[in-house]
Short mmCIF file of C-alpha atoms and ligand atoms in Angstrom, two decimals:
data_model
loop_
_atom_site.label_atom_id
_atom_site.label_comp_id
_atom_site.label_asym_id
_atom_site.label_seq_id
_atom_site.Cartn_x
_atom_site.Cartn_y
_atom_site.Cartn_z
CA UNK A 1 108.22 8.42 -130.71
CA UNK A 2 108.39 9.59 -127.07
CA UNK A 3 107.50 8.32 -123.98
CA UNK A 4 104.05 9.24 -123.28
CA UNK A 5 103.62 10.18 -119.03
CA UNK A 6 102.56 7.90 -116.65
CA UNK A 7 98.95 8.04 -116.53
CA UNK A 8 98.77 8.80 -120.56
CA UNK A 9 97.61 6.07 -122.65
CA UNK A 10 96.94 4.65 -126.38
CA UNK A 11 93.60 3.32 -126.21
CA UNK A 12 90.69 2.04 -128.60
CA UNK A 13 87.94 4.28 -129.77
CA UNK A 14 85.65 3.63 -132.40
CA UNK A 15 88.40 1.34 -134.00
CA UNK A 16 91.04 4.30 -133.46
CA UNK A 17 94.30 4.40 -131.02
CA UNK A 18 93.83 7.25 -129.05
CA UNK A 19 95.68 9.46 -126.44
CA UNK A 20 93.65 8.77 -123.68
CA UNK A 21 93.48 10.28 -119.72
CA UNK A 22 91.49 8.71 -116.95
CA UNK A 23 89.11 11.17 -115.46
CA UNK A 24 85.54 12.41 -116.32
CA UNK A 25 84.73 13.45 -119.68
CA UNK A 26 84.67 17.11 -120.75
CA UNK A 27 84.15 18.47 -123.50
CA UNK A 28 81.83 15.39 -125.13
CA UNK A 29 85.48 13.12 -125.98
CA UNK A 30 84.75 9.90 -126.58
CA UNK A 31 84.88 7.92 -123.08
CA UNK A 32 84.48 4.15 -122.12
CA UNK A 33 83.86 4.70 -118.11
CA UNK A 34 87.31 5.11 -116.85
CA UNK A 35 89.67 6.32 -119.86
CA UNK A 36 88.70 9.32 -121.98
CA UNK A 37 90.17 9.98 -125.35
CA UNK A 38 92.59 13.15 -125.84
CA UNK A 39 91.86 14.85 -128.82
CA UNK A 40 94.85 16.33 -130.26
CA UNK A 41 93.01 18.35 -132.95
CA UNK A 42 91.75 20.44 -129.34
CA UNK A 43 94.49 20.56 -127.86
CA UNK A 44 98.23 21.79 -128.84
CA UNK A 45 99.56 19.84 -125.70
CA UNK A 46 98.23 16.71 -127.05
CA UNK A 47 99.51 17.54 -130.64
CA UNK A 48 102.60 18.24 -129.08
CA UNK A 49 102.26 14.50 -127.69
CA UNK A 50 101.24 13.18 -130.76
CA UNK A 51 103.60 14.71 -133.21
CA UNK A 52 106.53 13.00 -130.57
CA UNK A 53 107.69 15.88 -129.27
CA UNK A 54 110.13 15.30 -126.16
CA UNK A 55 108.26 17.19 -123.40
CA UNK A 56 109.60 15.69 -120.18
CA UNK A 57 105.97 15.02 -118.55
CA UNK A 58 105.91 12.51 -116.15
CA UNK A 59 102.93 11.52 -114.11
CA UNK A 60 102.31 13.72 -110.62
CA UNK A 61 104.56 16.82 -111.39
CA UNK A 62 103.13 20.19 -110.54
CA UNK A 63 101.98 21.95 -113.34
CA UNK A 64 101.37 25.56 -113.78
CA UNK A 65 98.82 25.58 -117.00
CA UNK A 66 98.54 29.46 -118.59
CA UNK A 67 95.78 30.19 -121.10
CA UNK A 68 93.44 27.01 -119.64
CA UNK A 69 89.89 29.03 -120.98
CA UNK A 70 87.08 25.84 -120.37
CA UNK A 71 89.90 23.50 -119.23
CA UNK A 72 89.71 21.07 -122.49
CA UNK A 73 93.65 20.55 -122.47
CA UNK A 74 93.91 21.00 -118.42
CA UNK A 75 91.85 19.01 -117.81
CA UNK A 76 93.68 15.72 -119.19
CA UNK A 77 96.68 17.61 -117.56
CA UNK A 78 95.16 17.27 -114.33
CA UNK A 79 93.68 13.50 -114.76
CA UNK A 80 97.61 12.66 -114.27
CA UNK A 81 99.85 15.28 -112.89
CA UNK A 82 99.90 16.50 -109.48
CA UNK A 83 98.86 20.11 -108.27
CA UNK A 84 97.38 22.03 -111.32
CA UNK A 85 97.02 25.43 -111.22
CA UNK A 86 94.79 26.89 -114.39
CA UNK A 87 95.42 29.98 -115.12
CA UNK A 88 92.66 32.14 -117.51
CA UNK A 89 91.32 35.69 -117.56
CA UNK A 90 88.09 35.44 -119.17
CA UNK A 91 85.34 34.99 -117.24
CA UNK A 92 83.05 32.79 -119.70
CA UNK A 93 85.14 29.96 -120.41
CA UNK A 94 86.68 30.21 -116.59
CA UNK A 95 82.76 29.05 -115.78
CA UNK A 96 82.94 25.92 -117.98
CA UNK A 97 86.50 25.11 -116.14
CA UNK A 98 85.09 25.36 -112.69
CA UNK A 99 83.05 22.51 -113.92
CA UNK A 100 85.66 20.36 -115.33
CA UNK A 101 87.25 20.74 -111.79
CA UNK A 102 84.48 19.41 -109.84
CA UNK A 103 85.40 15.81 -110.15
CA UNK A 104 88.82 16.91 -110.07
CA UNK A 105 90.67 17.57 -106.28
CA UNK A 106 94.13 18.82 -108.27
CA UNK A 107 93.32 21.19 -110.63
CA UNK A 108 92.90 24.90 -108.70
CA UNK A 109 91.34 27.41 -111.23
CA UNK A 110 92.55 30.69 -111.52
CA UNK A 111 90.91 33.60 -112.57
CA UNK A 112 93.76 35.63 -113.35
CA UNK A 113 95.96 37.38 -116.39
CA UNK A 114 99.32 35.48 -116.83
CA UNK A 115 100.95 39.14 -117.87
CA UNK A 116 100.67 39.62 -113.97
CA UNK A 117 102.08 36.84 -112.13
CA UNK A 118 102.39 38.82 -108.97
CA UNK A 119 98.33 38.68 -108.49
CA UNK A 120 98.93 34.66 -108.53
CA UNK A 121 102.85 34.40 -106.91
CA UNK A 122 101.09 34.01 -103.29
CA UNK A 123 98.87 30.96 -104.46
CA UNK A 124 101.25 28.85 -107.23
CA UNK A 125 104.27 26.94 -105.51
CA UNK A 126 107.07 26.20 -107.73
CA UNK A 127 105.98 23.49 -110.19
CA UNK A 128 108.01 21.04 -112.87
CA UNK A 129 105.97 22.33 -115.65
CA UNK A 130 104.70 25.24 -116.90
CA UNK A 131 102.19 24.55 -120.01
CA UNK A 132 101.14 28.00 -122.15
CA UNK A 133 98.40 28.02 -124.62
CA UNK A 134 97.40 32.16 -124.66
CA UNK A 135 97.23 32.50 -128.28
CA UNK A 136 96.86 36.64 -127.86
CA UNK A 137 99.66 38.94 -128.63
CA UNK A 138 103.29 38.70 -126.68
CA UNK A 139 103.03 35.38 -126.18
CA UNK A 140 107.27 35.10 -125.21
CA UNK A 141 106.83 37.59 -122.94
CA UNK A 142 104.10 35.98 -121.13
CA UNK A 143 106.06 33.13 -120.90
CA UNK A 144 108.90 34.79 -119.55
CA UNK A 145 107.21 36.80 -117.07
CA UNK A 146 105.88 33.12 -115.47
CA UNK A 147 109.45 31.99 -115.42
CA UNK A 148 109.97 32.70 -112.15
CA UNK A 149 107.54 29.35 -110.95
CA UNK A 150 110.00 26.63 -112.70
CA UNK A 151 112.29 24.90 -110.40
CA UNK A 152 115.63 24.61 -111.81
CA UNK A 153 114.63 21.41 -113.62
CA UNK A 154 111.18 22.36 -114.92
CA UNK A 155 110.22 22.76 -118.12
CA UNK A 156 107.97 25.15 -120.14
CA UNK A 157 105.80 23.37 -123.19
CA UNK A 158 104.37 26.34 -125.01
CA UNK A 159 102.04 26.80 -127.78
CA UNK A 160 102.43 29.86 -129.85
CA UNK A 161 100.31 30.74 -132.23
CA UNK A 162 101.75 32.86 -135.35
CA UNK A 163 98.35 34.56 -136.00
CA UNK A 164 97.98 35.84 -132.51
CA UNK A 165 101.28 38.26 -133.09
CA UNK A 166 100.53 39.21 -136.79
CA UNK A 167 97.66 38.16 -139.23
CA UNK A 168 99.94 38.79 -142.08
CA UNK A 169 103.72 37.84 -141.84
CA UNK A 170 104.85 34.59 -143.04
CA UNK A 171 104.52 32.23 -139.49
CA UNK A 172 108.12 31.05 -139.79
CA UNK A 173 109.25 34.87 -139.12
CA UNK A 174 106.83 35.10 -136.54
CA UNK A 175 108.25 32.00 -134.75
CA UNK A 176 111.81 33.16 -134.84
CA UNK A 177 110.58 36.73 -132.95
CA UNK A 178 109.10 35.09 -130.16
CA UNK A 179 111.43 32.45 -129.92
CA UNK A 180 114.48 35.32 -129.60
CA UNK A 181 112.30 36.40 -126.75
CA UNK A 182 112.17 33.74 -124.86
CA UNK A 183 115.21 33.08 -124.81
CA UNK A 184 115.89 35.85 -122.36
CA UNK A 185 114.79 33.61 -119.62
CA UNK A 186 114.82 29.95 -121.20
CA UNK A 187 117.11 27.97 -123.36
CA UNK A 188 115.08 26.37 -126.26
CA UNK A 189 115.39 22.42 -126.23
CA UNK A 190 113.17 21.51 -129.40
CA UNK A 191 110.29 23.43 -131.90
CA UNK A 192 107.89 21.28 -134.48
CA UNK A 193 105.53 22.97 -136.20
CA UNK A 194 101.91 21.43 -134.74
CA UNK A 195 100.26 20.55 -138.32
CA UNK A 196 98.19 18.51 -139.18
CA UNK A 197 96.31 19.02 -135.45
CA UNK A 198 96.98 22.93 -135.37
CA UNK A 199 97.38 25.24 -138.47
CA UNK A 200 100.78 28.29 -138.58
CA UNK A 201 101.53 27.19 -134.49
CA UNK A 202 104.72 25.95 -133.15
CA UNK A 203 105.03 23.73 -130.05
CA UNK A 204 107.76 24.68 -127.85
CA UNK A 205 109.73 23.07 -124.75
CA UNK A 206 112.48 24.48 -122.90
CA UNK A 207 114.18 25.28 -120.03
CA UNK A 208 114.82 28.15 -117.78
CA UNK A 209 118.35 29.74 -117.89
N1 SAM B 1 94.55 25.82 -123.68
C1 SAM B 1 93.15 25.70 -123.97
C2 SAM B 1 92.85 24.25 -124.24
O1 SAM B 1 93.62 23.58 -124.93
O2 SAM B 1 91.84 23.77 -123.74
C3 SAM B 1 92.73 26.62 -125.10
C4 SAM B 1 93.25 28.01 -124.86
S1 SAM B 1 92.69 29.25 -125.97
C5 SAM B 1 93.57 28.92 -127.42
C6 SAM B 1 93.54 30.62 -125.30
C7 SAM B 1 92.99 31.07 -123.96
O3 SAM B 1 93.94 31.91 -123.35
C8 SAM B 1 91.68 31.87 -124.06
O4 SAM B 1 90.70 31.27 -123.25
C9 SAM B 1 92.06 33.25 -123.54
O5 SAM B 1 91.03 33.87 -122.81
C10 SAM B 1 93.25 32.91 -122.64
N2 SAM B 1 94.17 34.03 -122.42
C11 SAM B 1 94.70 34.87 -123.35
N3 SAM B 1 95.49 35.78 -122.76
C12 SAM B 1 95.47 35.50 -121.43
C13 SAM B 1 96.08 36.09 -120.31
N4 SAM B 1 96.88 37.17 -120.43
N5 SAM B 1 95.84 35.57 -119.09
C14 SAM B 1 95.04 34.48 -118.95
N6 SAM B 1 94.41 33.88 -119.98
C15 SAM B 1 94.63 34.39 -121.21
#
């Protein structure tokens, strides 16, 4: 198993070990006051976490987060990294995130499309980490197009989600697609499928070229 980022915890709920954040609750996770449990059936970052993938977090990085819709995932993200900036498009859920920032002074929501990272290039300094959770079509390409933000070091830990390309081809051809392009701009350090928490989606981390 991996090391879990500072600020990332097991804890007990209910009689379960839990990822767990400290911050205010959000989405109605169980909570104890000061730690909140992560629940990785919500969230492909925490599955990610949970099936011991190596994704590099450590606690305080900057983290651009792409895809954040009512900020279940970026939330946690922001209880223990540095700067966040959330990135989503659609207004609805954007409302619910404006909330989950309230109690939060580092996460800086962004009502913006990730396919256009010049409307957000002015705002987003470079950060350690970019996390992607779009689940629409060209999913790769999104990611490329936001490689520009990763310092040298940084690291993208992406979702992608086999439906979102094509409702009917077998999700291991699907993977390979997107995978060949992203590698135009990153070199692909490790992929595990994200079952049980996520049905026909890969978790992804690499690194820019
Ligand atoms: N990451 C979230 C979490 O774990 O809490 C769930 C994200 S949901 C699966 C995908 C979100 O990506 C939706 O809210 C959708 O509106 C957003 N999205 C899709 N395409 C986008 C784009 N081009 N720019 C910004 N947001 C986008």
């Amino acid at each position: 198993m991996s090391e879990l980022p500072d600020g990332v915890e097991r804890r007990q709920f209910d009689g379960e070990s839990r990822l767990a954040t400290r911050g205010e609750p959000v989405y109605g996770e169980p909570a104890d006051g000061e730690w909140r449990a992560w629940d990785a059936r919500r969230s492909k970052l925490g599955a990610m976490l949970e099936t011991g993938m190596e994704t590099g977090l450590v606690g305080g990085g900057t983290v651009l987060y792409l895809g954040a819709a009512a900020g279940t995932t970026v939330s946690h993200v922001a209880d223990f990294a540095g700067p966040t900036y959330a990135v989503e498009f659609a207004p609805r859920p954007t409302r619910d995130l404006l909330d989950a920032a309230e109690p939060r002074d580092r996460l800086f929501p962004l009502l913006k499309d990730a396919r256009k990272p010049e409307t957000y290039a002015h705002v987003v300094e470079p950060v350690d980490v970019i996390v992607q959770d779009v689940a629409t079509r060209g999913q790769a390409k999104v990611a490329n197009a936001n490689a520009q933000f990763l310092d040298g070091e940084g690291r993208l830990l992406a979702a992608i989600k086999a439906r979102s390309e094509d409702v009917v081809a077998d999700p291991s051809e699907v993977f390979e697609r997107e995978l060949a392009t992203l590698r135009d701009s990153y070199e692909v350090l490790e992929t595990r499928r994200l079952e049980p928490f996520h049905d026909s989606h890969l978790g992804v981390v690499a690194r820019p070229r």
